[in-house]
Every structure is written in C-alpha cells, then in structure tokens.
Coordinates of C-alpha atoms in Angstrom, one line a residue:
Chain A
X1 CA 114.9 255.5 -33.4
X2 CA 117.1 255.0 -36.0
X3 CA 113.6 255.5 -38.6
X4 CA 113.5 259.2 -37.3
X5 CA 117.4 259.4 -37.9
X6 CA 116.4 257.9 -42.1
X7 CA 114.1 259.8 -42.8
X8 CA 113.9 260.5 -46.4
X9 CA 112.6 262.5 -49.7
X10 CA 110.3 260.4 -49.7
X11 CA 108.5 260.4 -46.5
X12 CA 108.3 264.4 -47.4
X13 CA 106.8 264.6 -50.0
X14 CA 103.5 263.8 -49.4
X15 CA 104.0 266.3 -46.2
X16 CA 105.2 268.1 -49.1
X17 CA 102.1 268.3 -51.0
X18 CA 99.6 268.4 -47.5
X19 CA 101.2 272.0 -46.8
X20 CA 100.0 273.2 -50.5
X21 CA 96.9 271.7 -50.8
X22 CA 96.2 273.1 -47.3
X23 CA 98.3 276.9 -47.6
X24 CA 95.9 276.8 -51.7
X25 CA 92.7 276.3 -50.3
X26 CA 93.3 278.8 -47.3
X27 CA 93.9 281.6 -49.4
X28 CA 90.9 280.0 -51.8
X29 CA 88.4 280.5 -48.7
X30 CA 90.0 283.7 -47.4
X31 CA 89.3 285.4 -50.3
X32 CA 86.1 284.4 -51.2
X33 CA 84.7 284.6 -47.5
X34 CA 83.2 287.0 -46.0
X35 CA 83.8 288.2 -41.7
X36 CA 81.2 287.1 -38.7
X37 CA 81.8 290.9 -37.6
X38 CA 79.0 292.6 -39.9
X39 CA 77.2 296.3 -38.5
X40 CA 73.6 294.3 -37.6
X41 CA 75.5 292.5 -35.8
X42 CA 77.2 295.4 -33.7
X43 CA 74.1 297.2 -33.5
X44 CA 72.0 295.1 -32.1
X45 CA 74.4 293.4 -30.1
X46 CA 75.8 296.6 -28.5
X47 CA 72.2 298.3 -28.6
X48 CA 71.5 294.8 -25.7
X49 CA 74.3 294.8 -23.7
X50 CA 74.7 298.5 -23.6
X51 CA 71.2 299.1 -22.3
X52 CA 71.5 296.0 -19.7
X53 CA 75.1 298.0 -18.4
X54 CA 72.6 301.0 -17.9
X55 CA 70.0 299.7 -16.1
X56 CA 72.9 298.8 -13.6
X57 CA 74.1 302.0 -13.4
X58 CA 71.4 303.4 -13.0
X59 CA 70.9 301.1 -9.9
X60 CA 74.0 302.4 -8.3
X61 CA 73.4 305.5 -8.6
X62 CA 69.5 305.2 -7.6
X63 CA 67.8 306.6 -10.7
X64 CA 64.4 304.9 -10.5
X65 CA 62.5 303.7 -13.7
X66 CA 64.8 302.9 -16.3
X67 CA 64.0 299.0 -18.2
X68 CA 65.5 297.6 -20.7
X69 CA 62.0 297.7 -22.5
X70 CA 62.3 301.9 -22.0
X71 CA 64.9 303.4 -23.4
X72 CA 64.7 302.1 -27.2
X73 CA 67.8 301.8 -27.7
X74 CA 68.9 302.3 -31.6
X75 CA 72.5 301.8 -33.0
X76 CA 74.7 303.3 -36.3
X77 CA 78.2 301.4 -36.7
X78 CA 80.9 301.9 -38.5
X79 CA 84.6 301.0 -38.9
X80 CA 86.6 303.2 -41.3
X81 CA 85.1 306.8 -41.8
X82 CA 81.5 307.2 -43.0
X83 CA 80.9 307.4 -47.0
X84 CA 84.7 308.3 -47.5
X85 CA 86.3 304.8 -46.4
X86 CA 83.8 302.5 -45.2
X87 CA 85.0 298.8 -44.8
X88 CA 81.9 297.4 -44.1
X89 CA 82.5 294.3 -41.7
X90 CA 85.4 293.1 -40.0
X91 CA 88.0 292.7 -36.4
X92 CA 88.7 296.3 -36.0
X93 CA 87.8 299.5 -34.3
X94 CA 84.4 300.6 -34.9
X95 CA 82.2 303.7 -34.2
X96 CA 78.8 303.5 -33.5
X97 CA 76.3 306.5 -32.9
X98 CA 73.7 305.5 -30.3
X99 CA 70.1 307.3 -29.1
X100 CA 68.4 306.1 -26.1
X101 CA 65.4 307.2 -23.6
X102 CA 66.5 307.8 -20.5
X103 CA 64.5 311.8 -18.2
X104 CA 67.8 312.0 -16.1
X105 CA 69.8 312.9 -18.9
X106 CA 70.8 315.8 -21.8
X107 CA 69.6 314.3 -24.7
X108 CA 70.5 317.0 -26.6
X109 CA 73.9 315.0 -26.0
X110 CA 72.8 311.8 -28.1
X111 CA 73.7 310.6 -29.9
X112 CA 76.6 309.1 -27.7
X113 CA 80.3 308.0 -29.5
X114 CA 81.1 304.9 -29.2
X115 CA 84.4 303.2 -30.1
X116 CA 84.4 299.4 -30.2
X117 CA 87.5 297.3 -30.6
X118 CA 85.9 294.1 -32.2
X119 CA 88.2 291.0 -31.9
X120 CA 87.6 288.2 -35.1
X121 CA 85.6 286.0 -32.5
X122 CA 82.9 288.1 -32.7
X123 CA 83.4 289.8 -29.4
X124 CA 84.8 293.2 -28.5
X125 CA 85.2 296.1 -25.9
X126 CA 83.5 299.7 -26.1
X127 CA 83.6 302.4 -24.8
X128 CA 81.1 304.3 -23.8
X129 CA 80.6 308.1 -24.4
X130 CA 81.9 309.7 -21.0
X131 CA 79.8 313.2 -21.8
X132 CA 76.5 311.2 -20.8
X133 CA 77.5 307.9 -19.2
X134 CA 80.0 309.3 -16.6
X135 CA 84.0 308.8 -16.2
X136 CA 85.4 305.2 -14.8
X137 CA 84.1 305.3 -11.5
X138 CA 81.2 307.1 -10.4
X139 CA 79.9 307.8 -6.9
X140 CA 76.6 305.2 -5.9
X141 CA 73.9 306.5 -4.5
X142 CA 75.2 305.8 -0.9
X143 CA 78.2 308.3 -1.4
X144 CA 80.6 305.6 -3.1
X145 CA 83.2 305.5 -5.4
X146 CA 82.4 302.5 -7.6
X147 CA 82.8 300.9 -11.4
X148 CA 80.7 302.4 -13.9
X149 CA 79.4 299.5 -16.0
X150 CA 78.7 301.4 -19.0
X151 CA 82.3 303.4 -19.3
X152 CA 84.5 300.3 -20.3
X153 CA 82.0 296.7 -20.6
X154 CA 82.5 294.2 -23.5
X155 CA 80.3 291.7 -25.8
X156 CA 79.7 289.0 -27.7
X157 CA 77.7 288.3 -30.4
X158 CA 76.7 284.9 -32.1
X159 CA 79.6 284.7 -35.1
X160 CA 76.0 283.2 -37.1
X161 CA 73.2 285.5 -35.6
X162 CA 70.6 287.2 -37.6
X163 CA 72.4 290.0 -40.2
X164 CA 69.1 292.1 -41.8
X165 CA 69.9 295.9 -42.1
X166 CA 69.5 297.7 -38.8
X167 CA 67.7 300.7 -40.8
X168 CA 69.1 303.0 -38.3
X169 CA 71.1 305.1 -40.8
X170 CA 70.6 308.5 -39.1
X171 CA 72.2 308.0 -36.5
X172 CA 75.8 309.5 -37.4
X173 CA 75.9 313.4 -36.9
X174 CA 76.9 315.0 -40.7
X175 CA 79.5 317.5 -39.9
X176 CA 81.2 317.2 -42.9
X177 CA 84.7 318.6 -42.1
X178 CA 86.0 321.7 -44.6
X179 CA 88.2 320.5 -46.8
X180 CA 89.0 324.0 -49.2
X181 CA 92.0 326.4 -47.4
X182 CA 90.5 328.6 -44.6
X183 CA 90.9 332.9 -45.7
X184 CA 91.6 335.6 -43.7
X185 CA 89.1 338.9 -43.3
X186 CA 89.9 341.9 -42.5
X187 CA 86.6 343.7 -40.8
X188 CA 86.2 346.9 -42.5
X189 CA 85.5 349.9 -39.8
X190 CA 86.6 352.8 -39.0
X191 CA 89.8 352.5 -36.2
X192 CA 90.1 354.6 -33.1
X193 CA 93.1 355.3 -32.1
X194 CA 93.9 354.7 -28.0
X195 CA 96.0 357.1 -25.9
X196 CA 99.1 354.7 -27.1
X197 CA 97.9 355.6 -30.7
X198 CA 97.5 351.8 -31.5
X199 CA 94.7 350.3 -33.7
X200 CA 92.8 347.0 -33.2
X201 CA 91.6 345.7 -36.9
X202 CA 89.6 342.8 -36.3
X203 CA 90.9 339.9 -38.4
X204 CA 88.8 336.9 -39.2
X205 CA 89.5 333.3 -40.3
X206 CA 86.3 331.1 -42.9
X207 CA 86.4 327.1 -41.5
X208 CA 89.3 326.1 -43.7
X209 CA 91.7 323.4 -42.9
X210 CA 94.9 324.2 -40.7
X211 CA 93.2 327.8 -40.3
X212 CA 95.1 331.2 -41.2
X213 CA 98.7 332.6 -40.7
X214 CA 100.7 335.4 -42.2
X215 CA 102.4 339.0 -42.3
X216 CA 100.5 342.6 -42.5
X217 CA 102.2 345.3 -43.8
X218 CA 101.3 348.5 -42.3
X219 CA 101.3 351.5 -44.8
X220 CA 100.0 355.4 -44.4
X221 CA 100.4 357.8 -46.7
X222 CA 102.8 355.3 -48.9
X223 CA 105.0 355.0 -46.3
X224 CA 105.0 351.7 -44.1
X225 CA 104.8 352.8 -40.5
X226 CA 104.1 348.8 -38.8
X227 CA 104.0 344.7 -39.9
X228 CA 102.7 342.2 -37.2
X229 CA 101.5 339.0 -38.4
X230 CA 98.9 336.7 -36.7
X231 CA 98.0 333.5 -36.4
X232 CA 94.4 332.0 -36.3
X233 CA 92.5 328.7 -35.7
X234 CA 90.0 327.7 -38.5
X235 CA 86.6 329.4 -37.5
X236 CA 88.2 333.0 -35.4
X237 CA 87.9 335.7 -34.2
X238 CA 91.3 337.8 -33.4
X239 CA 93.1 341.9 -33.2
X240 CA 96.3 342.8 -35.0
X241 CA 98.0 345.4 -33.0
X242 CA 99.6 348.1 -34.7
X243 CA 101.3 351.6 -33.5
X244 CA 100.9 354.6 -35.5
X245 CA 102.1 357.7 -36.0
X246 CA 100.5 360.0 -34.2
X247 CA 99.8 362.8 -36.3
X248 CA 97.7 360.1 -39.1
X249 CA 93.6 361.0 -37.4
X250 CA 91.4 361.1 -40.0
X251 CA 92.8 359.9 -42.4
X252 CA 94.2 356.5 -43.2
X253 CA 95.9 353.4 -43.1
X254 CA 97.2 351.0 -45.6
X255 CA 96.7 346.3 -44.5
X256 CA 98.9 344.7 -47.5
X257 CA 98.3 341.0 -45.9
X258 CA 100.6 338.5 -47.6
X259 CA 99.4 334.8 -46.2
X260 CA 101.7 332.3 -45.5
X261 CA 99.0 329.8 -44.2
X262 CA 95.5 329.9 -45.3
X263 CA 94.5 332.7 -48.5
X264 CA 93.4 336.8 -47.9
X265 CA 89.9 336.9 -48.8
X266 CA 91.7 340.4 -49.9
X267 CA 94.7 341.0 -50.4
X268 CA 95.1 344.8 -49.5
X269 CA 92.0 347.0 -47.0
X270 CA 92.0 350.3 -47.0
X271 CA 90.6 352.1 -43.1
X272 CA 89.4 355.0 -42.4
X273 CA 90.9 356.1 -38.2
X274 CA 89.3 359.2 -36.5
Chain B
X1 CA 79.0 219.2 -39.2
X2 CA 81.9 218.2 -40.6
X3 CA 85.1 218.2 -38.5
X4 CA 86.9 221.4 -40.7
X5 CA 84.4 223.5 -40.2
X6 CA 84.3 221.9 -35.7
X7 CA 88.3 222.6 -36.3
X8 CA 88.5 226.2 -37.3
X9 CA 85.5 226.6 -34.5
X10 CA 87.6 225.0 -31.8
X11 CA 90.5 227.1 -32.2
X12 CA 88.7 230.3 -32.4
X13 CA 87.4 230.0 -29.5
X14 CA 90.6 228.5 -27.6
X15 CA 92.4 231.2 -28.3
X16 CA 90.0 234.1 -27.4
X17 CA 91.0 231.6 -24.0
X18 CA 94.1 231.9 -24.3
X19 CA 95.0 235.3 -25.9
X20 CA 95.2 238.8 -23.5
X21 CA 92.7 240.8 -25.1
X22 CA 92.6 244.8 -25.1
X23 CA 91.7 244.5 -21.6
X24 CA 94.6 244.2 -20.6
X25 CA 96.9 246.2 -22.7
X26 CA 95.3 248.8 -21.6
X27 CA 96.0 248.2 -17.8
X28 CA 99.6 247.3 -19.4
X29 CA 99.4 251.2 -20.6
X30 CA 97.7 252.1 -17.0
X31 CA 99.8 250.6 -14.5
X32 CA 102.9 252.2 -17.2
X33 CA 101.2 255.3 -16.9
X34 CA 101.8 255.3 -13.2
X35 CA 104.6 255.2 -12.7
X36 CA 105.8 257.4 -15.1
X37 CA 106.8 260.8 -12.6
X38 CA 106.1 263.1 -15.5
X39 CA 101.8 261.9 -15.4
X40 CA 101.7 261.9 -11.7
X41 CA 103.1 265.3 -11.5
X42 CA 100.9 266.5 -14.4
X43 CA 97.6 266.2 -12.5
X44 CA 98.8 267.1 -8.9
X45 CA 99.9 271.0 -10.6
X46 CA 95.8 270.7 -12.3
X47 CA 95.3 269.9 -8.7
X48 CA 97.2 272.7 -7.8
X49 CA 98.3 275.4 -9.6
X50 CA 94.5 277.3 -9.7
X51 CA 95.0 277.4 -6.0
X52 CA 97.5 279.4 -6.4
X53 CA 96.2 281.1 -9.9
X54 CA 93.1 282.3 -8.2
X55 CA 95.0 283.4 -5.2
X56 CA 97.3 285.4 -7.3
X57 CA 94.2 287.1 -9.2
X58 CA 92.7 288.2 -6.5
X59 CA 95.7 290.4 -5.4
X60 CA 95.4 291.8 -8.5
X61 CA 94.8 295.9 -7.6
X62 CA 94.3 296.7 -11.1
X63 CA 92.5 293.8 -13.0
X64 CA 93.3 292.4 -16.1
X65 CA 90.5 294.0 -18.9
X66 CA 91.7 293.5 -21.9
X67 CA 91.1 289.6 -21.4
X68 CA 86.6 288.9 -20.9
X69 CA 85.8 288.5 -17.3
X70 CA 89.2 289.7 -16.1
X71 CA 87.3 293.0 -14.9
X72 CA 85.0 291.4 -13.0
X73 CA 87.6 289.8 -11.0
X74 CA 86.8 291.2 -7.7
X75 CA 83.0 291.6 -8.5
X76 CA 82.1 288.0 -8.4
X77 CA 83.8 283.7 -7.9
X78 CA 81.5 283.1 -11.0
X79 CA 83.8 285.6 -13.2
X80 CA 87.0 283.7 -12.4
X81 CA 87.0 280.5 -13.6
X82 CA 86.1 281.6 -17.2
X83 CA 88.6 283.6 -17.2
X84 CA 91.0 281.2 -16.7
X85 CA 89.3 278.7 -19.0
X86 CA 90.4 281.9 -21.4
X87 CA 93.8 281.7 -20.2
X88 CA 94.1 277.9 -20.3
X89 CA 92.4 276.6 -24.5
X90 CA 95.6 279.6 -25.2
X91 CA 98.8 276.6 -24.4
X92 CA 98.1 275.8 -20.6
X93 CA 95.5 272.2 -22.2
X94 CA 97.5 271.5 -25.9
X95 CA 100.3 271.3 -23.3
X96 CA 98.0 269.5 -20.7
X97 CA 97.0 266.3 -22.2
X98 CA 99.9 266.6 -24.7
X99 CA 102.4 265.8 -21.7
X100 CA 101.1 261.9 -21.9
X101 CA 99.1 261.7 -25.9
X102 CA 103.0 262.4 -26.9
X103 CA 105.1 260.5 -24.8
X104 CA 103.2 257.9 -25.5
X105 CA 103.9 255.9 -28.5
X106 CA 107.7 257.5 -29.3
X107 CA 108.5 256.7 -25.5
X108 CA 108.6 252.9 -26.9
X109 CA 110.5 254.3 -29.4
X110 CA 113.0 255.7 -26.8
X111 CA 113.5 252.9 -24.7
X112 CA 113.9 250.8 -27.6
X113 CA 110.7 248.5 -26.7
X114 CA 109.0 248.5 -29.5
X115 CA 110.3 244.8 -30.5
X116 CA 109.4 243.5 -26.6
X117 CA 106.3 245.5 -26.9
X118 CA 105.3 243.6 -29.7
X119 CA 106.4 239.7 -29.2
X120 CA 103.5 240.3 -26.6
X121 CA 100.0 238.5 -27.7
X122 CA 98.4 241.7 -28.0
X123 CA 97.5 242.6 -31.4
X124 CA 98.8 246.6 -33.3
X125 CA 95.7 247.1 -33.5
X126 CA 95.1 246.2 -30.0
X127 CA 98.2 248.1 -28.8
X128 CA 97.4 250.6 -30.4
X129 CA 93.9 251.1 -28.7
X130 CA 95.0 250.8 -25.6
X131 CA 97.5 253.2 -26.3
X132 CA 94.7 256.5 -27.3
X133 CA 92.2 255.0 -24.8
X134 CA 94.4 256.1 -21.4
X135 CA 95.8 259.1 -23.5
X136 CA 92.2 259.8 -23.8
X137 CA 91.7 259.2 -20.7
X138 CA 94.1 261.1 -18.9
X139 CA 93.3 263.5 -20.3
X140 CA 89.6 263.9 -19.6
X141 CA 91.4 263.2 -15.8
X142 CA 93.4 266.4 -16.7
X143 CA 91.4 268.7 -17.0
X144 CA 88.2 267.9 -14.4
X145 CA 91.1 268.3 -11.9
X146 CA 91.8 271.8 -13.4
X147 CA 88.0 273.1 -13.2
X148 CA 86.5 271.2 -10.5
X149 CA 89.8 273.0 -8.4
X150 CA 89.7 275.9 -10.5
X151 CA 86.1 276.4 -9.9
X152 CA 86.7 275.1 -6.5
X153 CA 88.6 277.7 -5.5
X154 CA 87.3 280.6 -7.4
X155 CA 84.0 279.9 -5.0
X156 CA 86.5 279.7 -1.5
X157 CA 88.3 282.6 -2.2
X158 CA 86.3 284.9 -4.1
X159 CA 82.7 284.5 -3.4
X160 CA 79.5 283.6 -5.2
X161 CA 78.5 286.3 -6.0
X162 CA 76.2 287.1 -9.5
X163 CA 77.7 287.1 -12.8
X164 CA 77.9 289.8 -15.6
X165 CA 77.5 288.1 -18.8
X166 CA 78.8 289.2 -22.7
X167 CA 75.2 290.4 -23.1
X168 CA 75.7 292.0 -19.5
X169 CA 73.4 290.8 -18.3
X170 CA 73.4 289.2 -14.5
X171 CA 73.2 285.9 -14.4
X172 CA 71.7 284.6 -11.1
X173 CA 75.0 282.4 -8.7
X174 CA 73.1 279.0 -9.5
X175 CA 72.5 279.7 -12.9
X176 CA 75.9 281.2 -13.2
X177 CA 77.5 277.8 -11.3
X178 CA 75.5 275.4 -14.6
X179 CA 77.1 277.3 -16.4
X180 CA 80.6 278.3 -15.4
X181 CA 81.0 274.0 -15.1
X182 CA 78.9 273.8 -18.9
X183 CA 81.4 276.3 -20.1
X184 CA 84.4 273.8 -19.2
X185 CA 83.1 270.8 -20.0
X186 CA 82.5 272.5 -23.6
X187 CA 86.8 272.7 -23.9
X188 CA 86.5 268.9 -24.1
X189 CA 85.9 268.2 -27.5
X190 CA 89.3 270.5 -29.4
X191 CA 91.1 269.2 -26.2
X192 CA 90.4 265.3 -26.5
X193 CA 91.5 267.2 -31.1
X194 CA 94.7 267.9 -29.0
X195 CA 95.0 264.6 -27.8
X196 CA 94.7 263.3 -31.5
X197 CA 96.6 264.7 -32.4
X198 CA 99.5 264.7 -29.8
X199 CA 99.1 260.5 -30.7
X200 CA 99.9 261.4 -34.4
X201 CA 103.0 263.6 -33.7
X202 CA 104.3 261.0 -31.1
X203 CA 103.4 258.1 -33.9
X204 CA 105.5 258.8 -36.4
X205 CA 108.2 261.0 -35.2
X206 CA 108.5 258.8 -32.6
X207 CA 110.4 261.7 -30.3
X208 CA 108.9 262.7 -27.4
X209 CA 110.2 265.7 -27.2
X210 CA 108.7 266.9 -30.2
X211 CA 105.0 266.1 -30.4
X212 CA 105.2 267.4 -26.5
X213 CA 106.0 271.0 -28.3
X214 CA 104.2 270.0 -31.4
X215 CA 101.2 270.2 -30.3
X216 CA 101.3 273.0 -27.9
X217 CA 102.9 275.3 -31.8
X218 CA 100.5 274.3 -33.1
X219 CA 98.0 275.2 -31.3
X220 CA 99.9 278.4 -30.3
X221 CA 100.3 279.3 -34.6
X222 CA 96.2 278.4 -34.6
X223 CA 95.9 280.6 -31.6
X224 CA 97.3 283.8 -33.5
X225 CA 95.8 283.0 -36.6
X226 CA 92.5 282.7 -35.9
X227 CA 93.0 286.3 -34.1
X228 CA 93.7 288.2 -37.0
X229 CA 91.3 290.0 -39.0
X230 CA 90.5 289.2 -42.5
X231 CA 90.8 285.6 -42.4
X232 CA 88.3 284.9 -40.3
X233 CA 87.4 282.2 -43.0
X234 CA 89.9 279.6 -41.8
X235 CA 88.7 280.2 -38.0
X236 CA 86.3 276.7 -38.3
X237 CA 89.1 274.3 -39.1
X238 CA 91.2 276.3 -36.5
X239 CA 91.5 273.4 -32.9
X240 CA 91.5 276.9 -30.6
X241 CA 88.3 278.1 -32.2
X242 CA 86.3 276.1 -30.0
X243 CA 87.9 276.6 -27.4
X244 CA 85.9 280.0 -27.6
X245 CA 82.6 278.6 -28.1
X246 CA 81.7 278.7 -24.5
X247 CA 81.1 282.6 -25.5
X248 CA 77.8 280.8 -26.4
X249 CA 76.6 279.8 -22.9
X250 CA 76.7 282.5 -21.7
X251 CA 75.2 285.3 -23.4
X252 CA 71.5 286.6 -23.2
X253 CA 69.8 284.7 -25.7
X254 CA 72.2 281.2 -25.9
X255 CA 73.9 280.3 -29.5
X256 CA 74.8 276.8 -30.1
X257 CA 76.0 277.7 -33.6
X258 CA 80.0 277.6 -32.5
X259 CA 79.6 274.4 -30.1
X260 CA 77.8 272.2 -32.8
X261 CA 80.6 273.2 -35.9
X262 CA 83.4 273.1 -32.9
X263 CA 82.3 269.8 -32.2
X264 CA 82.1 268.8 -36.5
X265 CA 85.4 269.7 -36.6
X266 CA 87.5 268.5 -33.1
X267 CA 85.9 265.1 -34.6
X268 CA 87.0 265.5 -38.1
X269 CA 90.7 266.3 -36.4
X270 CA 90.4 263.5 -33.4
X271 CA 89.4 260.8 -36.3
X272 CA 91.9 262.6 -39.3
X273 CA 94.7 261.9 -36.7
X274 CA 93.9 258.7 -35.2
X275 CA 93.3 256.7 -39.0
X276 CA 96.8 258.3 -40.2
X277 CA 98.4 257.5 -37.1
X278 CA 96.9 253.6 -37.1
X279 CA 97.6 252.6 -40.7
X280 CA 101.4 254.2 -39.6
X281 CA 102.1 252.0 -36.6
X282 CA 100.4 249.1 -38.7
X283 CA 102.7 249.7 -41.1
X284 CA 105.7 250.5 -39.0
X285 CA 108.6 248.1 -39.6
X286 CA 109.7 247.5 -35.7
X287 CA 112.7 244.7 -36.7
X288 CA 115.0 248.0 -36.8
X289 CA 114.3 249.3 -32.5

C-alpha cells in the first residue's frame, strides 16, 4: 500500500519514455502505410455479396433462372468524387456502380448505384439502387410483405485479399456537371396577343450553374409598358406574361433583359406583334 | 562418490519432499478465489445475463441494423450469438477477466497480506504462476459459460434457422453451429491478452480498482482508435483487433490472416505484460507492506 503513495519521478521516467516511443512509432507507421480498404477488394466483394443476396431476393419473388454465375456482376467503386477528389482507398463513404444480367429487370436502368459505408475493420453496409432492386420491404410470391434482402446488406472482406485491379472502368456515368453560368434566351417568334392584350414570349434557360433569374422591361414605341421578373431552373423553358396596349398590333415590342442570376444571351430582343 | 556430492543431493531430495510446490500454491489461490463473492457473481452473470439479453434482443421491433447481424435477429437464432459476440468484445470481455485478474495481485496489497503470503514456504515465482494460472483459468471459464449460455438461449428462444453470412451467402444450420462456436473460441487469444494486461496493472499499481478499470478503459480507447479512418496501420497492434478476426470464418471464402495476426499480437501483449509483471514481483520490496 505504501508503495503506491511513494510514486517517485524515477518510476515515472520509463513510462514517459515508453509512451513517447509508442506515439512516435505509431505516427511513423501511420504516415507510411496504406489502408486495407481498397478499390479492387471492395469491387470484388460487393459483386459477390450482392449476387448472393440478389439470388435470395429472386427466390422470394419467385423469379426463376437467377443464379450468381448467370448474373456476371461487374462493379466499379470510388471514394470521393471521381476525377476531382478521388481519395483512392480507406474507410468512409464509397459509391459503387454495378451492372448485372437478369431478364426480370429493365436493363436500361443499369448500372445500379450503391452507397457503401465502409469501416476500417473491412466490413461495410451497402444500400442498393431502389429503382432496380426495390424498397426496404417487398411483396413476395405469396403476397406477404418481407424485408428486401438487397435493399440494405452487410459484407466483410479479407483485409489481405487479392488487390489487383478489376479493370472495371466503364461503369461510372460520365455526366459532367456544367461549370459555366446558365444563360436566358428569348425565342424570336412573332407574338399574337390574346383577347386581353396579353402576349406570352417563350424563354429558355440553358444548362448551367444555379439557373436564370432577373427582370425584363418591355418597351413599345420608346415607352416602357411592363416589367416582369423571371426565374428558371437550368435546362428548362418558361413563358413571360406581358400586357400590351390595345393599339400595338402590327408594331414591335422591345424586351431588355437585366439578369441577376446567370446571364442573358442577347440583352435586347425586338419581336414583331401581329 | 564423495560425501560432498551426496549431501546436496540429499538436501535437494529432502527439500522437495518437504516444500509445497506450485500445485499447492495454485490450490490455495483457487480456494481464495472461490471464497470471493465477486468471482461467484461474475460466473453467475456469465451464465444468466445472456438469457436476459437474448430475451431483450428478441423483443426488439426494430432490429439493431448498425451492428453486424443485427438485421437478422428475427430470422435466425445463429445471428444473435454473433451480434452479442461483437458487442461483448467492446468492453464486457475485458471487464469480466479484469474482475479477477486485476484483483489477484493487488488484493494482497489491499489486505496487507503480502508479508504473510511470502513467509509461506513457496517461492515468489511459484506464487506468481499460481496466481496467473488461476486468473487465466477463470477467464476461460467465464468465456465458456458466456458463450454456451448465449448460444443455447439463442437457439432455444429464437430457433436454428439457416444463417446469412458476411458474403450474403446462406449457411445451413449445422455449419452455422460449428462456425458460431468457433467464432466464440477465437475470442480466447485477445481475452487472455487482456488477462495478462490486468495482471500487469494489478502488480504495478497494487490497487484493485485501478487494475480492474484499467483494461476496460484501455480496451475502449483501442476500440475507438481502431475504428478511426486513416490509422488502419495501427490495427494489427491493438488488442481489440483480434476480437473481430471471426469475420473471416463467416464469409464465403474463409480467410484466416486476421486470426493468425491476432494470435501473434495477443501472444506478444501477453508475454510482454507477464514478463514485466514477473520482474516487478521478483524485485518487489515487501518489508513495508
């Protein structure tokens, strides 16, 4: 008992040295090493685990002829954003795209997108593409609601397993997100006023960041007659609603655009009115 | 044969007959352990708690999907022992072994009985090994009780349906029985490593509370460290990693690498801890206590 009370600095020295050595050693180790969670391991294991669970689902649904061999699943995974911020390996959230063969599903919906939460112990939880595999519960062949085996499933892979690339590079969709500003364009067509002297010119917003928004001032014969605001999402169409004086038919209307979001293809457009 | 050669031989023979050995020291340690209420409560807990836990698990409306096998608790009785194994390894197993191993040396400090003990005619080495063997046997006994109780109550209360493995494959009930039992058995190396660690803390601190809480806290810190991303390189050196080596048994193409590394890692921890503890016991000055 007394020994504990008389802990001296001399007894602490080995502890301090040991702790320092451990921390420095651990730091050196961490900085030079690679994670066992790698793309090839994940791609191989997800294909296999999904195929096994998919066959179980086919059994529940009464689909015949679905086998692991016949499905020939191929998977491409990445961590982070491909080509921009691909983190290569390690635990975290991964996205995987998989193609497989099954005559019971619409193959134009392939590849299916899987979201994986991968842990450092080489186990993961995957969420399947609901468009292709259905929701959390499905109705089986006996009209009973059952848990969908492929909507969410767990898997573990060998942390020392085969790590040569699978060669699957064609599965991640290469849709590039637009980087420029969206621009608004007014269709150059003759306008036909309706019974209430309202004209409806068509406007188009091109694909681009954040879409289009702003104000348009309509002028007839040099005098402003109306101010309208517009808001359009990227890659969409809309119509303006402008009330014009009753005696304008046969004349011209000038529309000047002041964009706030995005830009304008032509800031001033002249349209004929019939 | 000269007289000078005979005399030491006689002395040696005589002393062997007179002096009690490791066996009797071990017998005393066992009977001391058996008289402790704590040891009996721990064993009773290991036998009874799984039944209650399985009942609670069974009554869950929403399966604990964030743990492995949690999503299958209502589908197969074989998934529940694996769910509980994953949970027990986090701190329950280190605690159960530390309850005895952490106290076995430090308890003598607390009671002030080192002087009495060391005046018995057994060597310090024999006392050290008697206590260590007692702690190891207790750890193994607790694990055996806990696993048998968990598996039996799961099978009786939920059933022995086929098990969905970690590659999504369906494992028939008979194979699942073997694999689940084997999975629990893979907890032995890291459990004994925690026993050795508790013995070391018990010897060094002389404080039972510290030596019981110490391994649990160390285990939880290692668990946390091992689960962080970016420091995966540390995992082979952590005592908690071998507790997950059973994953390799439940997949379609079984892998044993983590089991082998876990065995080596656990042995290194155990031999290191015991060596340090042994040296400390040999050098200890007990005249004051």
